[in-house]
Amino acid sequence: MPHKVNYEDYDYGDYYEYEDYDDYDYDVEDNGEAPTPASESKQETSKPRVWSCAICTYDNEEGMSVCDICGVLRTPLVNNNRKTAPFKFDVPSPDDLVSNGLHSSKTGSKGNFLDLKSSRVSSSVSEKNGSVNTRSSAKKSDIANVLMPKDKQDSVDERNSLKNEVRASSRISDSSSVVMAKDRLGTIDEGNCSNHGTVDDSISSSVDGTESSSHTGNLTSNMKNMSSTAKSGNSTNVSARKTNSHTQYKPEKWMLPDKKGDRMTQLNLAIVGHVDSGKSTLSGRLLFLLGRITQKQMHKYEKEAKLQGKGSFAYAWALDESAEERERGITMTVAVAYFDSKNYHVVVLDSPGHKDFVPNMISGATQSDAAILVIDASVGSFEVGMNTAKGLTREHAQLIRSFGVDQLIVAVNKMDAVQYSKDRFDSIKVQLGTFLRSCGFKDASLTWIPLSALENQNLVTAPDDGRLLSWYKGPCLLDAIDSLRPPPREFSKPLLMPICDVLKSQHGQVSACGKLEAGALRSGLKVLVLPSGEVGTVHSIERDSQSCSVARAGDNIAVSLQGIDVSRVMSGGVLCHPDFPVAIATHLELKVLVLDFAPPILIGSQLECHIHHAKEAARIVKITSLLDTKTGKVTKKSPRCLTAKQSAIVEVALQEPVCVEEFSNCRALGRAFLRSSGRTIAVGIVTRIIEDQQ
Ligand code: GTP
Ligand code: MG
């Protein structure tokens, strides 16, 4: 059955009629229980009531053909052998597939996943219950894992190559940094999100989406510890900001890139898509083909993966480093790696596709300039990914578009599983293309590449499999990456770096990690840390695991600071130019688009507001007007409630101040996401920062 929005927490009064939300034609599983596949039915007669999800281990009711929590199909594809003939491309609708209980392809992994049930029970419980601490302790174990004697048995070279070649753009020079770099993109602890659209002017407001399980977790502000300072610093900073408009800012010469190009343009590339579509395998294979993973290291992954009965995950292991990720066969935090193409220094942000880790995906992908949406072409899997209730394909695409990413490569992966069929590829292109256009992606900015990460077809060279070669004449994946437009960079604006994560060394050194959105940094420069309002000095900068003298807009870095109280640097904060502080506010006007399946939003609704890496408890204090989703014109003043798919101007009051800018001034700090009960229910932009009237 479809995952219906949990309306219990809301007092709808007379405003809500359930039927209004229930008549979407894509709401698929209303037709009744999905029949159990014949192959399963026998064995399940002896297993009453529940089946345990192979991915998240949630115990689903007998009648469910996909996991109620993570959307993974009940069993892996039974027959994914390309020698099986004849292959049919009579593609059922996503809904049919879900209700008919077709299987996903998890090549080579079927038995392995099922073998792991018992070891996953505890973590699945914590995920379902939304425990924040469990995940952070998982990360601790990741760190321990890397530093364990097991690793010490490896040669120093191996370890260095793993660290340097695969992971992370922002390591600090201590030994745990290899995991730190990954951690920094995976520290949003809890919750799920779904249903993203966008209210960015350039984006169509037609949205669609999914729903997800509830993970409210603790709504502890990242900045709580510094709130008092922030409040006191608030007025100073905001007023300072008023006296220093960006037009007064003159960048120094060193801040601007050398005209000849002192280094390659950095391209932050998010790898997104439904769980198990092959994102990590694709990333790992690319890194290997481009020499970022040595043959020796690859052998090691292959050997270890095989030993654990997960041979097909060898390439994914290059990205999925933690014991838990490897054991479960899923990515949990965003992994960062990099390679050089002809035109770009590419920073790969391999995102988790599992529903529980959407917030981690957001944290990483919000820094991206372009994205690869990985699609599993196998029969059943593509359809489940597209399913509005369980699939993550739509959600990831919508999120990416909401972050302002408009260049998308659609990597139609696992083409080997459909015998490189043109019909299948075309069918996927038609179905997904319609949806992507509705999200606001333009045809000219979409590149469709059929490939197989597992069989190395069409990744960095033209395919050599005759079945693909016979009909595909387009670019390979690497060429498509090279053909992306260079991302615009704010080199000549004052420094701005939203802090994604903070690393603290044992020696009391603190480093802020994130993407430099504007301006430049170098050692010795004074920076203002907000919202604490303290000024620190840049001690050193790391980019791609190596120290560098200058970092500029677009770079993904770790900045180590000195002369500052370590506790004053928090993720969700911002580094900026001392004379050009960003605003800090608790009262904002937003233009929002309410997503499909979202519960009604009322005055007084308690939500979670996400702005860049900050998340804060928020309350709707005013619904100013309802807008026409196409024209943006006001259609009604002061409506009493907002419902799914509506666009509106609202005012929110945040519990603690956040660093924010109006979207028209600064896109990076001007996008907002409203979430409730672990789901994203609205996306929007900040239209006004409202001064508090006290
Ligand atoms: P999450 O990060 O958990 O969302 O998964 P993912 O998208 O990173 O998928 P991953 O790379 O872990 O691969 C999942 C399974 O798909 C593994 O068993 C891979 O071997 C398999 N796989 C990946 N690429 C291909 C492919 O091109 N063909 C086939 N047949 N299987 C593939
Ligand atoms: Mg992965």
XYZ file of C-alpha atoms and ligand atoms in Angstrom:
727
model
C 0.000 0.000 0.000
C 1.161 3.525 -0.603
C 2.765 5.287 2.202
C 0.194 7.865 3.137
C 1.135 11.038 4.807
C 0.784 10.859 8.510
C -1.760 13.502 9.305
C -2.202 12.722 12.953
C -0.226 15.646 14.229
C -2.277 18.181 12.408
C -5.512 19.768 13.262
C -7.132 20.152 9.904
C -10.356 21.556 11.079
C -12.588 21.940 8.118
C -9.865 22.583 5.640
C -8.849 19.166 4.693
C -10.615 16.488 2.805
C -8.663 13.329 2.571
C -10.007 12.481 -0.862
C -8.286 15.487 -2.304
C -4.973 13.905 -1.584
C -5.799 10.471 -2.624
C -6.768 10.773 -6.208
C -3.435 11.118 -7.919
C -3.379 8.731 -10.773
C 0.117 7.630 -9.919
C -0.774 6.657 -6.412
C -0.200 3.101 -7.236
C -0.853 0.628 -4.616
C -4.412 1.339 -3.854
C -5.476 -1.542 -5.966
C -5.018 -4.003 -3.254
C -2.357 -6.237 -2.017
C 0.438 -7.190 -4.263
C 0.414 -10.830 -5.137
C 3.387 -12.722 -3.920
C 5.561 -14.113 -6.691
C 5.098 -17.785 -7.234
C 8.684 -18.571 -6.408
C 8.275 -17.061 -3.009
C 4.871 -18.186 -2.070
C 5.884 -21.709 -1.182
C 8.572 -20.865 1.223
C 6.528 -18.127 2.743
C 3.708 -20.349 3.767
C 6.056 -21.512 6.473
C 7.007 -17.944 7.399
C 3.900 -16.291 8.629
C 3.137 -12.588 8.670
C 6.346 -10.757 8.013
C 9.341 -10.680 5.744
C 12.518 -8.897 6.579
C 13.852 -6.331 4.133
C 17.170 -7.360 2.697
C 18.424 -3.806 2.892
C 17.108 -2.253 6.069
C 15.867 -5.424 7.767
C 12.519 -3.892 8.561
C 9.881 -6.548 9.103
C 7.264 -5.938 6.466
C 3.815 -7.335 6.405
C 3.311 -10.420 4.353
C 1.328 -8.653 1.640
C 3.978 -6.036 0.913
C 6.044 -6.575 -2.195
C 8.345 -3.653 -1.494
C 9.802 -2.627 1.822
C 7.597 -0.165 3.602
C 10.606 1.658 4.966
C 13.158 1.859 2.215
C 11.277 0.874 -0.905
C 13.543 -2.002 -1.843
C 11.797 -4.852 -3.587
C 11.052 -7.936 -1.641
C 13.591 -10.185 -3.265
C 16.380 -9.587 -5.734
C 15.741 -10.243 -9.385
C 15.709 -13.936 -9.778
C 16.738 -14.137 -13.341
C 19.014 -11.358 -14.327
C 21.098 -13.411 -16.632
C 21.686 -11.733 -19.913
C 21.823 -15.061 -21.660
C 18.211 -15.649 -20.864
C 16.129 -15.220 -23.905
C 14.080 -13.736 -25.238
C 14.074 -10.479 -23.349
C 10.788 -8.657 -23.331
C 10.542 -4.941 -23.268
C 6.914 -4.768 -22.713
C 7.389 -2.447 -19.815
C 4.726 -2.407 -17.186
C 3.942 0.781 -15.355
C 5.689 1.417 -12.060
C 2.436 0.796 -10.355
C 1.845 -2.513 -12.024
C 5.268 -3.621 -11.066
C 4.849 -2.744 -7.491
C 1.490 -4.294 -7.170
C 2.548 -7.346 -9.112
C 5.586 -7.892 -6.993
C 8.266 -7.907 -9.660
C 11.813 -8.086 -8.479
C 14.678 -5.725 -8.469
C 18.071 -6.509 -9.746
C 20.780 -6.676 -7.194
C 23.256 -8.479 -9.303
C 25.319 -10.934 -7.508
C 24.027 -9.850 -4.216
C 20.894 -11.801 -3.637
C 22.189 -14.406 -1.301
C 24.524 -12.065 0.417
C 21.944 -9.584 1.415
C 19.689 -12.167 2.779
C 22.525 -13.645 4.753
C 23.005 -10.441 6.611
C 19.651 -10.090 8.195
C 20.653 -10.817 11.712
C 23.565 -8.450 11.765
C 21.402 -5.605 10.636
C 18.585 -5.883 13.065
C 19.803 -3.450 15.641
C 20.640 -0.720 13.233
C 17.373 -1.027 11.433
C 15.525 -0.513 14.635
C 17.435 2.600 15.382
C 16.873 3.949 11.915
C 13.227 3.354 12.047
C 13.005 5.013 15.386
C 15.058 7.876 14.256
C 17.863 7.645 16.707
C 20.395 10.309 16.079
C 23.048 8.856 18.267
C 23.115 5.490 16.685
C 24.188 6.898 13.413
C 26.861 9.045 14.876
C 28.179 6.122 16.784
C 28.204 4.226 13.557
C 30.487 6.882 12.236
C 32.715 6.510 15.221
C 33.005 2.882 14.454
C 33.879 3.823 10.910
C 36.716 5.884 12.189
C 37.845 3.127 14.453
C 37.591 0.722 11.614
C 39.978 2.621 9.471
C 42.422 3.045 12.265
C 42.278 -0.548 13.368
C 45.191 -2.945 13.344
C 43.654 -4.606 10.319
C 44.547 -1.589 8.348
C 47.917 -1.454 9.927
C 48.656 -4.799 8.392
C 48.419 -3.185 5.023
C 51.425 -1.497 3.706
C 51.730 2.177 4.317
C 51.576 2.670 0.602
C 48.285 0.949 0.321
C 46.793 3.030 3.020
C 48.089 6.175 1.508
C 46.804 5.292 -1.867
C 43.412 4.543 -0.442
C 43.347 7.785 1.412
C 44.802 9.965 -1.241
C 43.233 8.505 -4.240
C 39.754 7.681 -3.280
C 38.660 9.857 -0.517
C 38.028 13.352 0.278
C 38.845 16.780 -0.595
C 39.317 18.197 2.819
C 41.406 16.154 5.078
C 43.209 17.448 8.029
C 46.646 16.069 8.444
C 45.849 13.706 11.246
C 45.507 10.031 10.678
C 41.781 9.859 10.992
C 41.188 12.322 8.269
C 40.400 9.759 5.659
C 37.109 9.087 7.289
C 36.626 12.605 8.407
C 36.330 13.719 4.870
C 33.498 11.386 4.319
C 31.957 12.194 7.623
C 31.789 15.786 6.892
C 29.286 15.127 4.189
C 27.352 12.703 6.182
C 26.665 14.272 9.463
C 23.043 15.154 9.146
C 21.860 12.523 11.401
C 18.274 11.872 11.016
C 15.221 11.859 8.997
C 14.112 11.351 5.503
C 12.868 13.646 2.949
C 10.861 13.369 -0.129
C 8.820 15.282 -2.559
C 10.943 18.010 -3.808
C 9.996 20.584 -6.261
C 11.306 24.034 -6.506
C 10.190 27.563 -6.417
C 13.307 28.806 -8.035
C 12.107 31.117 -10.773
C 13.694 29.056 -13.417
C 11.930 25.934 -12.366
C 8.519 24.750 -13.191
C 6.458 24.299 -10.135
C 5.051 21.006 -11.129
C 6.259 18.563 -8.592
C 5.732 15.042 -7.750
C 7.223 12.863 -5.196
C 7.286 10.233 -2.679
C 6.715 9.819 0.928
C 8.962 8.372 3.501
C 9.077 7.072 6.946
C 9.148 9.279 9.913
C 12.410 10.270 11.492
C 11.845 13.446 13.304
C 14.623 12.803 15.723
C 15.833 15.514 17.983
C 15.480 18.895 16.557
C 18.587 20.102 18.221
C 19.986 23.112 16.617
C 23.529 22.866 15.454
C 24.013 26.319 16.743
C 22.300 26.052 20.042
C 25.491 26.349 22.019
C 26.248 29.634 20.542
C 22.803 31.065 20.437
C 23.336 33.654 23.102
C 26.395 34.949 21.401
C 24.610 34.844 18.145
C 21.782 36.860 19.469
C 24.035 39.476 20.868
C 26.081 39.488 17.724
C 23.016 39.616 15.609
C 22.296 43.286 15.564
C 25.926 44.213 15.114
C 26.344 41.906 12.213
C 23.175 42.784 10.470
C 23.780 46.469 10.782
C 27.378 46.057 9.668
C 26.030 44.243 6.666
C 23.809 47.149 5.825
C 26.664 49.561 5.692
C 28.697 47.313 3.422
C 26.944 46.448 0.249
C 28.614 43.986 -2.067
C 29.080 46.728 -4.630
C 31.624 48.300 -2.300
C 33.682 45.155 -2.266
C 36.893 45.119 -4.256
C 38.618 41.745 -4.449
C 42.378 41.713 -4.129
C 44.373 40.490 -7.085
C 45.305 37.134 -5.584
C 41.660 36.341 -5.037
C 40.884 36.194 -8.721
C 41.944 33.179 -10.781
C 44.823 33.579 -13.106
C 43.536 34.408 -16.587
C 45.709 31.698 -18.106
C 44.154 29.312 -15.656
C 46.425 28.401 -12.793
C 44.546 25.160 -12.368
C 41.653 23.208 -13.787
C 38.091 24.244 -13.146
C 36.638 22.260 -10.302
C 33.351 20.543 -10.975
C 31.418 19.213 -7.994
C 29.493 16.291 -9.370
C 26.801 14.609 -7.296
C 26.061 10.966 -8.070
C 22.442 10.394 -7.141
C 19.675 7.894 -7.780
C 17.508 5.174 -6.303
C 19.027 2.711 -3.874
C 21.138 0.041 -5.570
C 21.107 1.660 -8.970
C 24.878 1.250 -9.053
C 26.103 4.715 -8.028
C 29.054 3.522 -5.985
C 29.967 0.820 -8.467
C 29.913 3.404 -11.228
C 31.985 5.853 -9.196
C 34.456 3.167 -8.164
C 34.827 1.905 -11.702
C 35.391 5.443 -13.000
C 38.045 6.085 -10.379
C 39.762 2.848 -11.245
C 39.680 3.458 -14.981
C 41.073 6.925 -14.472
C 43.901 5.703 -12.312
C 42.649 7.011 -8.993
C 42.521 3.513 -7.586
C 45.552 1.349 -8.127
C 45.382 -2.161 -9.483
C 46.728 -3.368 -6.169
C 44.031 -1.608 -4.216
C 41.388 -2.956 -6.561
C 42.634 -6.479 -6.043
C 42.324 -5.924 -2.347
C 38.717 -4.781 -2.652
C 37.899 -7.716 -4.888
C 39.433 -10.173 -2.503
C 37.765 -8.751 0.560
C 34.413 -8.392 -1.151
C 34.569 -11.970 -2.338
C 35.489 -13.188 1.119
C 32.369 -11.549 2.471
C 30.351 -13.112 -0.333
C 29.817 -9.748 -1.977
C 31.971 -10.014 -5.036
C 29.756 -7.753 -7.112
C 30.362 -4.891 -4.702
C 34.123 -4.716 -5.226
C 34.012 -1.357 -7.027
C 31.430 0.025 -4.635
C 33.795 -0.739 -1.777
C 36.101 1.949 -2.999
C 33.428 4.383 -1.884
C 31.579 2.426 0.766
C 34.359 2.312 3.282
C 32.727 1.621 6.574
C 32.129 -1.864 7.881
C 28.435 -1.175 8.182
C 28.105 0.114 4.647
C 29.950 -2.881 3.303
C 28.041 -5.342 5.361
C 24.699 -3.887 4.407
C 25.701 -3.226 0.827
C 24.456 0.344 0.910
C 26.014 3.753 1.034
C 25.122 5.655 4.181
C 27.114 8.867 3.976
C 28.273 10.833 0.979
C 31.695 9.697 -0.175
C 33.983 12.215 -1.764
C 36.558 11.307 -4.371
C 38.076 13.093 -7.283
C 39.599 12.641 -10.704
C 40.718 14.827 -13.543
C 38.973 14.764 -16.884
C 40.125 16.698 -19.939
C 38.389 19.879 -18.845
C 37.669 19.497 -15.174
C 38.974 18.617 -11.826
C 35.954 16.547 -10.865
C 34.916 16.118 -7.237
C 32.674 13.067 -7.073
C 29.986 13.160 -4.372
C 28.677 9.612 -4.233
C 25.341 9.906 -2.437
C 23.373 7.307 -0.530
C 20.290 6.124 -2.358
C 18.623 4.614 0.663
C 15.637 6.505 1.942
C 16.949 6.766 5.482
C 19.933 8.747 4.346
C 18.313 11.391 2.197
C 19.444 14.133 4.600
C 23.017 13.023 4.030
C 22.399 13.092 0.332
C 21.084 16.643 0.682
C 24.130 17.749 2.608
C 26.467 16.560 -0.114
C 24.420 17.256 -3.179
C 23.613 20.780 -2.111
C 27.253 21.550 -2.923
C 27.103 20.168 -6.436
C 27.414 22.001 -9.722
C 26.022 19.176 -11.840
C 24.786 15.660 -11.238
C 24.703 12.164 -12.614
C 21.354 10.524 -12.021
C 22.001 6.797 -12.059
C 19.148 4.622 -13.239
C 18.932 0.874 -12.897
C 17.723 -0.293 -16.300
C 16.836 -3.811 -15.200
C 13.245 -4.784 -15.489
C 11.359 -3.942 -12.355
C 14.112 -1.844 -10.843
C 13.657 1.218 -12.984
C 9.958 1.048 -12.358
C 10.358 0.816 -8.608
C 12.783 3.730 -8.646
C 10.102 5.749 -10.408
C 7.351 4.664 -8.084
C 6.007 7.715 -6.309
C 5.562 6.025 -2.992
C 8.741 4.011 -2.738
C 11.154 5.151 -5.403
C 13.949 7.603 -4.873
C 14.591 8.473 -8.509
C 12.016 11.256 -8.605
C 12.911 12.538 -5.198
C 16.605 12.774 -5.953
C 15.941 14.464 -9.268
C 13.636 16.983 -7.625
C 16.068 17.668 -4.826
C 18.941 18.177 -7.201
C 16.882 20.611 -9.242
C 15.834 22.453 -6.095
C 19.491 22.974 -5.247
C 19.775 24.911 -8.475
C 21.503 22.161 -10.440
C 20.296 22.290 -14.006
C 22.821 20.080 -15.798
C 22.073 16.431 -15.464
C 23.622 13.339 -16.973
C 21.247 10.420 -16.838
C 23.395 7.294 -16.624
C 21.147 4.407 -17.582
C 23.144 1.724 -15.820
C 22.927 -2.080 -15.761
C 22.256 -2.156 -19.474
C 23.920 -5.575 -19.434
C 20.908 -6.816 -17.477
C 18.630 -5.872 -20.379
C 20.977 -7.026 -23.076
C 21.812 -3.475 -24.061
C 18.409 -3.119 -25.563
C 17.682 0.109 -27.392
C 13.973 -0.360 -26.756
C 14.504 -0.465 -23.036
C 16.761 2.577 -23.103
C 14.287 4.529 -25.222
C 11.409 3.548 -23.004
C 13.257 4.750 -19.906
C 14.192 7.947 -21.671
C 10.595 8.689 -22.563
C 9.179 7.971 -19.113
C 11.884 9.642 -17.091
C 12.326 12.477 -19.572
C 8.730 13.555 -19.094
C 9.221 13.658 -15.374
C 12.549 15.492 -15.520
C 11.050 18.162 -17.739
C 8.284 18.594 -15.194
C 10.981 19.240 -12.572
C 12.347 22.049 -14.698
C 15.239 20.319 -16.433
C 15.610 21.481 -20.001
C 16.168 18.922 -22.733
C 19.334 20.706 -23.788
C 20.789 20.246 -20.317
C 20.064 16.532 -20.146
C 22.481 13.916 -21.475
C 21.373 10.307 -21.662
C 24.059 7.627 -21.540
C 23.382 3.884 -21.666
C 26.126 2.028 -19.824
C 27.120 -0.844 -17.630
C 29.368 -0.092 -14.701
C 29.795 -3.761 -13.999
C 30.840 -4.687 -17.527
C 32.680 -1.427 -18.134
C 30.656 -0.374 -21.135
C 30.579 3.268 -22.212
C 32.278 4.746 -19.166
C 35.513 6.293 -20.346
C 35.656 4.934 -23.884
C 33.109 4.004 -26.525
C 31.419 0.667 -25.847
C 32.853 -2.481 -27.346
C 29.853 -4.702 -26.792
C 28.254 -5.102 -30.202
C 24.768 -4.999 -28.751
C 25.314 -1.418 -27.575
C 27.690 -0.379 -30.301
C 25.122 -1.272 -32.937
C 22.754 1.522 -31.972
C 24.449 3.952 -29.600
C 26.596 6.583 -31.242
C 26.666 9.220 -28.516
C 29.389 10.163 -26.056
C 30.697 7.942 -23.308
C 30.162 9.042 -19.709
C 33.538 10.753 -19.366
C 32.975 12.756 -22.547
C 29.549 13.755 -21.273
C 31.148 15.017 -18.060
C 33.662 16.978 -20.082
C 30.861 18.512 -22.108
C 29.143 20.014 -19.073
C 29.129 23.792 -18.975
C 31.627 25.253 -16.530
C 29.792 26.277 -13.389
C 29.609 30.025 -12.728
C 31.754 31.109 -9.786
C 31.495 34.130 -7.541
C 35.204 34.962 -7.510
C 34.787 38.679 -7.097
C 32.287 38.621 -4.267
C 33.184 38.713 -0.581
C 34.122 35.461 1.090
C 31.269 33.107 1.853
C 31.581 29.529 2.994
C 28.650 27.682 4.583
C 30.102 25.239 7.086
C 29.125 21.680 6.306
C 31.152 20.048 9.025
C 33.702 20.849 11.676
C 36.763 18.778 12.447
C 38.508 19.155 15.743
C 41.981 17.759 16.219
C 43.385 16.490 19.485
C 45.645 19.513 19.614
C 42.732 21.896 19.842
C 42.859 22.890 16.204
C 39.544 23.431 14.508
C 38.781 23.111 10.822
C 35.664 24.174 9.008
C 34.737 22.123 5.953
C 32.505 23.082 3.088
C 32.276 24.511 -0.362
C 33.562 27.998 -0.875
C 30.554 29.675 -2.428
C 32.134 33.065 -3.006
C 35.445 34.844 -2.674
C 38.810 33.353 -1.794
C 40.883 32.254 1.170
C 44.551 32.000 1.974
C 46.672 31.526 5.042
C 46.804 34.490 7.341
C 43.456 35.881 6.221
C 41.041 37.006 8.914
C 37.608 35.455 8.675
C 34.418 36.096 10.555
C 32.729 32.991 11.900
C 28.969 33.330 12.158
C 26.675 33.157 13.931
C 29.128 33.253 16.843
C 30.586 36.492 15.529
C 34.187 35.559 16.341
C 37.073 36.426 14.096
C 39.708 33.786 13.429
C 42.765 33.550 11.232
C 43.226 31.001 8.490
C 46.077 28.765 9.490
C 46.035 26.360 6.566
C 43.763 25.085 3.830
C 43.332 21.604 2.432
C 41.796 20.792 -0.891
C 41.648 17.269 -2.258
C 43.556 16.012 0.751
C 46.452 18.299 0.068
C 47.336 21.585 1.549
C 47.021 24.523 -0.790
C 47.932 28.160 -0.512
C 44.793 29.668 -2.038
C 41.236 28.394 -2.340
C 38.638 30.087 -4.478
C 34.907 29.950 -5.086
C 33.806 26.464 -6.049
C 36.513 24.695 -4.064
C 35.584 22.063 -1.574
C 37.944 22.631 1.312
C 38.836 22.253 4.963
C 40.055 25.493 6.517
C 41.954 25.226 9.729
C 41.487 28.269 11.927
C 43.495 29.690 14.752
C 42.860 32.311 17.381
C 39.326 31.153 17.858
C 37.406 29.247 20.482
C 36.864 25.776 19.021
C 33.308 25.630 20.307
C 32.386 28.726 18.297
C 32.746 27.006 14.962
C 29.720 24.896 14.200
C 28.304 23.165 11.179
C 25.409 25.184 9.863
C 27.401 28.363 10.432
C 29.186 30.443 7.853
C 32.697 31.799 7.292
C 32.648 35.238 5.777
C 34.568 38.433 5.215
C 34.675 40.426 8.477
C 33.412 43.531 6.696
C 30.680 41.725 4.814
C 28.884 39.518 7.288
C 25.842 37.661 6.135
C 22.583 38.218 7.958
C 21.586 36.256 11.006
C 17.881 36.015 11.496
C 15.091 34.217 13.199
C 12.175 35.621 11.229
C 11.957 35.013 7.512
C 9.565 35.441 4.675
C 9.659 32.496 2.293
C 8.134 31.741 -1.037
C 7.371 28.062 -0.889
C 6.004 25.276 -2.963
C 4.207 22.608 -0.962
C 5.144 19.166 -2.202
C 2.915 16.292 -3.147
C 1.674 14.211 -0.273
C 2.581 16.936 2.196
C 0.167 17.453 5.046
C -1.632 20.788 5.187
C 0.453 23.624 6.546
C -1.344 25.870 8.993
C -0.468 28.945 10.959
C 1.273 27.543 14.008
C 2.544 24.410 12.256
C 5.813 23.325 13.815
C 8.394 22.396 11.225
C 12.080 21.977 10.660
C 13.666 24.616 8.476
C 16.818 23.773 6.514
C 18.906 26.542 5.051
C 22.228 25.433 3.535
C 23.691 23.191 6.255
C 21.685 24.706 9.089
C 18.544 23.168 10.438
C 16.359 24.848 12.951
C 12.972 24.375 14.551
C 10.489 26.699 12.906
C 6.892 27.763 13.257
C 4.645 29.134 10.557
C 3.580 32.518 11.876
C 1.795 33.862 8.837
C 0.491 32.650 5.527
C 0.552 35.893 3.610
C -0.790 34.860 0.247
C -1.460 32.041 -2.092
C 0.266 32.269 -5.466
C -0.588 30.976 -8.875
C 2.007 28.250 -9.401
C 2.468 29.193 -13.043
C 2.425 32.977 -12.994
C 3.437 33.621 -9.402
C 0.578 36.116 -9.039
C -1.327 36.388 -5.786
C -4.573 34.460 -6.027
C -5.705 34.747 -2.420
C -4.662 36.798 0.557
C -4.227 35.290 4.009
C -5.414 31.749 3.293
C -5.983 29.707 6.401
C -4.018 26.729 5.242
C -1.735 25.464 2.504
C -2.157 22.137 0.843
C -0.087 19.970 -1.464
C 1.141 21.531 -4.701
C 0.239 25.052 -3.641
C 2.660 27.915 -3.809
C 2.551 30.667 -1.219
C 4.308 33.400 0.671
C 4.702 32.485 4.322
C 6.508 33.811 7.350
C 8.429 31.492 9.618
C 9.847 32.104 13.062
C 12.950 30.077 13.855
C 13.785 28.918 17.317
C 17.403 29.995 17.032
C 19.038 32.355 14.572
C 20.528 31.066 11.344
C 22.889 32.595 8.824
C 20.764 33.449 5.857
C 20.487 35.744 2.853
C 17.685 36.680 0.569
C 17.730 34.479 -2.499
C 18.061 37.487 -4.768
C 21.341 38.387 -2.994
C 22.817 34.975 -2.513
C 21.479 31.715 -3.825
C 23.591 29.524 -1.588
C 22.129 30.995 1.590
C 18.735 31.798 0.156
C 17.160 28.389 -0.361
C 14.982 26.884 2.335
C 13.456 23.448 2.857
C 10.654 22.816 5.290
C 10.447 19.355 6.763
C 8.088 17.633 9.107
C 8.059 14.149 10.568
C 11.135 13.221 8.611
C 9.736 14.353 5.289
C 10.420 17.398 3.217
C 7.048 19.023 2.784
C 7.960 22.266 1.051
C 10.868 23.822 -0.766
C 11.352 27.500 -1.162
C 13.452 30.573 -1.284
C 14.002 33.347 1.216
C 12.270 36.436 -0.109
C 12.774 38.682 2.909
C 14.674 38.764 6.153
C 12.340 40.268 8.683
C 13.910 42.296 11.468
C 12.568 41.292 14.838
C 10.433 43.957 16.412
C 11.951 44.113 19.858
P 23.275 2.742 -2.604
O 24.450 3.621 -2.435
O 23.030 1.914 -1.412
O 22.058 3.488 -3.024
O 23.606 1.714 -3.819
P 24.376 2.085 -5.147
O 23.495 2.836 -6.063
O 25.673 2.732 -4.827
O 24.614 0.643 -5.782
P 25.945 -0.219 -5.684
O 27.025 0.400 -6.483
O 26.224 -0.511 -4.268
O 25.489 -1.511 -6.473
C 24.371 -2.265 -6.105
C 24.395 -3.584 -6.847
O 24.215 -3.337 -8.237
C 25.714 -4.337 -6.727
O 25.423 -5.687 -6.595
C 26.399 -4.087 -8.040
O 27.266 -5.097 -8.448
C 25.208 -4.016 -8.961
N 25.550 -3.277 -10.189
C 26.122 -2.063 -10.267
N 26.310 -1.717 -11.547
C 25.848 -2.734 -12.296
C 25.761 -2.972 -13.708
O 26.188 -2.186 -14.540
N 25.191 -4.133 -14.091
C 24.715 -5.042 -13.216
N 24.167 -6.133 -13.706
N 24.786 -4.859 -11.886
C 25.354 -3.727 -11.437
Mg 26.343 3.517 -3.034
